[in-house]
Amino acid sequence: MSLDLIIKGATAILPGPDSKLVEQSIDIGISKGKIAELNSTISSAKGPVLQAQGLHVLPGLIDTQVHFREPGLTHKEDFETGSKSALFGGITAYFEMPNTKPPVTTYDLLQQKYDLSKNRCHTHFAYYGGSIGADFDQLSKMEAHPNSPGIKVFMGTSTGGYLVDQDEILDLILKRTSRRLVVHAEDETTLQARKYLIDEDPHPRSHYKWRNEESAIKATQRILSLAKKNNRKLHILHITTAEEVEILKQNKDIASFEILPQHLALAAPECYERLGTLAQMNPPIRDKRHQDALWKAVLDGSVSVMGSDHAPHTLLEKQKPYPESPSGFPGVQTTVPLMLNFVNQGKLPLTRFVELMAENPKKLFQIKNKGRIEIGGDADFTIVDMNEERILENSWIQSKCGYTPFAGMKLKGWPRIVILNGEIVLQENELLKPSKGQALEFNF
Ligand code: DOR
């Protein structure tokens, strides 16, 4: 059989005999956008060769939490710039959040995002529907969209002021949905009651004292008990406290959860003193005790997914005095190099990172043909150089916001080549093809 491309000489991360991910030296043959051959050596006579000695081939990495701001907030980001930033960062597919302007609360608004994405996205894409607990017929219609991963709710106010804070409404949403409900868990009542802390010390260091542990723990407990009552499954986003990790470990059958690289890489109070509002996000960066617990959850297997929560705002917006400054910062381009640097520091195995950003998103959300290097799978790959070492610079950031709070860090381990649908689309930070992304499909 002739092949369209052969990736030769690399170490790949793929399922081993007991389906656990392993590192293996293997050649990969691609035909018609699919993985067609996996062999210890594939003859170069069969097709064009990409020499990849010394590199690691990962399944195309999937970021299940980004905010690309389109429609309505495109001065911060749009699908083109957001997906370009993703691609440069070694991400081949994203799930995007519904807190745009207007928020995505109807099927037509959801479909509009897919229409707007056509021929503009540099990676594959999927959009969550959102709910404010108003029109339940629309909720069911959005949930049935074949290219959507499901429904997301915010229990605490964040960007967009788009909120469901009452148990009665959350209960109705759970009753009207059948897929895993995706949740931002911060308790709005607790947040409102603690706002006085900002008046006492209007500095970003107040952010994690205002949005304290209790606000996160309480919301997670509330949504867990509602899910139990309704026999529904959850995916809880960006977990930040040691206590929630313990609770969620006891409730694995009901809820999966996500951890972000920024909660692993930054800690309070240092990050607020050094970065000011650039470190402001929801739920907030907390202190070392929580960071240690999150690392433990990454290593012991209890966390399922890593997302970036890429939430860009312009520098001008971020430079407003706290608390007028908006919460959130970019991350879709920096997640892979940050985490590869941790791999190089011996803090986690590369296979576990791939599990968090490819294998588990695939399984949890039942993404079709992505997230795993196997015969018949789509030929999307993130090829990384674990030995490359360089400084992370703002000038590398492709997001409209043009900065990263991690600027100046020396990182070892970088994405080098990205393959999408069997074609090399990015190599050595050069975009080689026009936008080739397609809507993701799901096995529901
Ligand atoms: O800090 C945040 N910013 N947290 C969120 O949940 C939303 C995000 C945004 O959209 O800006």
PDB file of C-alpha atoms and ligand atoms in Angstrom, residues 67 69 99 154 158-159 184 238 281-282 309 311 313 327-328, ligand 1:
ATOM      1  CA  HIS A  67     -12.880  30.952  25.589  1.00  0.00           C
ATOM      2  CA  ARG A  69     -14.881  35.168  22.518  1.00  0.00           C
ATOM      3  CA  ASN A  99     -20.118  32.785  27.729  1.00  0.00           C
ATOM      4  CA  PHE A 154     -21.738  28.681  35.654  1.00  0.00           C
ATOM      5  CA  SER A 158     -17.463  35.160  36.004  1.00  0.00           C
ATOM      6  CA  THR A 159     -16.879  36.870  32.632  1.00  0.00           C
ATOM      7  CA  HIS A 184     -18.052  25.984  36.828  1.00  0.00           C
ATOM      8  CA  HIS A 238     -10.864  23.755  37.094  1.00  0.00           C
ATOM      9  CA  MET A 281      -8.794  34.285  37.291  1.00  0.00           C
ATOM     10  CA  ASN A 282     -11.834  32.323  38.484  1.00  0.00           C
ATOM     11  CA  ASP A 309      -9.191  27.704  30.375  1.00  0.00           C
ATOM     12  CA  ALA A 311      -9.549  33.291  28.779  1.00  0.00           C
ATOM     13  CA  HIS A 313      -8.623  39.896  27.793  1.00  0.00           C
ATOM     14  CA  SER A 327     -10.714  37.588  35.421  1.00  0.00           C
ATOM     15  CA  GLY A 328      -8.944  35.104  33.184  1.00  0.00           C
TER      16      GLY A 328
HETATM   17  O1  DOR B   1     -11.275  33.637  35.054  1.00  0.00           O
HETATM   18  C1  DOR B   1     -12.134  33.232  34.295  1.00  0.00           C
HETATM   19  N1  DOR B   1     -12.345  33.837  33.113  1.00  0.00           N
HETATM   20  N2  DOR B   1     -12.893  32.200  34.667  1.00  0.00           N
HETATM   21  C2  DOR B   1     -13.970  31.841  33.936  1.00  0.00           C
HETATM   22  O2  DOR B   1     -14.637  30.916  34.322  1.00  0.00           O
HETATM   23  C3  DOR B   1     -14.366  32.605  32.758  1.00  0.00           C
HETATM   24  C4  DOR B   1     -13.195  33.212  32.148  1.00  0.00           C
HETATM   25  C5  DOR B   1     -13.531  34.202  31.057  1.00  0.00           C
HETATM   26  O3  DOR B   1     -14.368  33.875  30.222  1.00  0.00           O
HETATM   27  O4  DOR B   1     -12.925  35.268  31.024  1.00  0.00           O
END
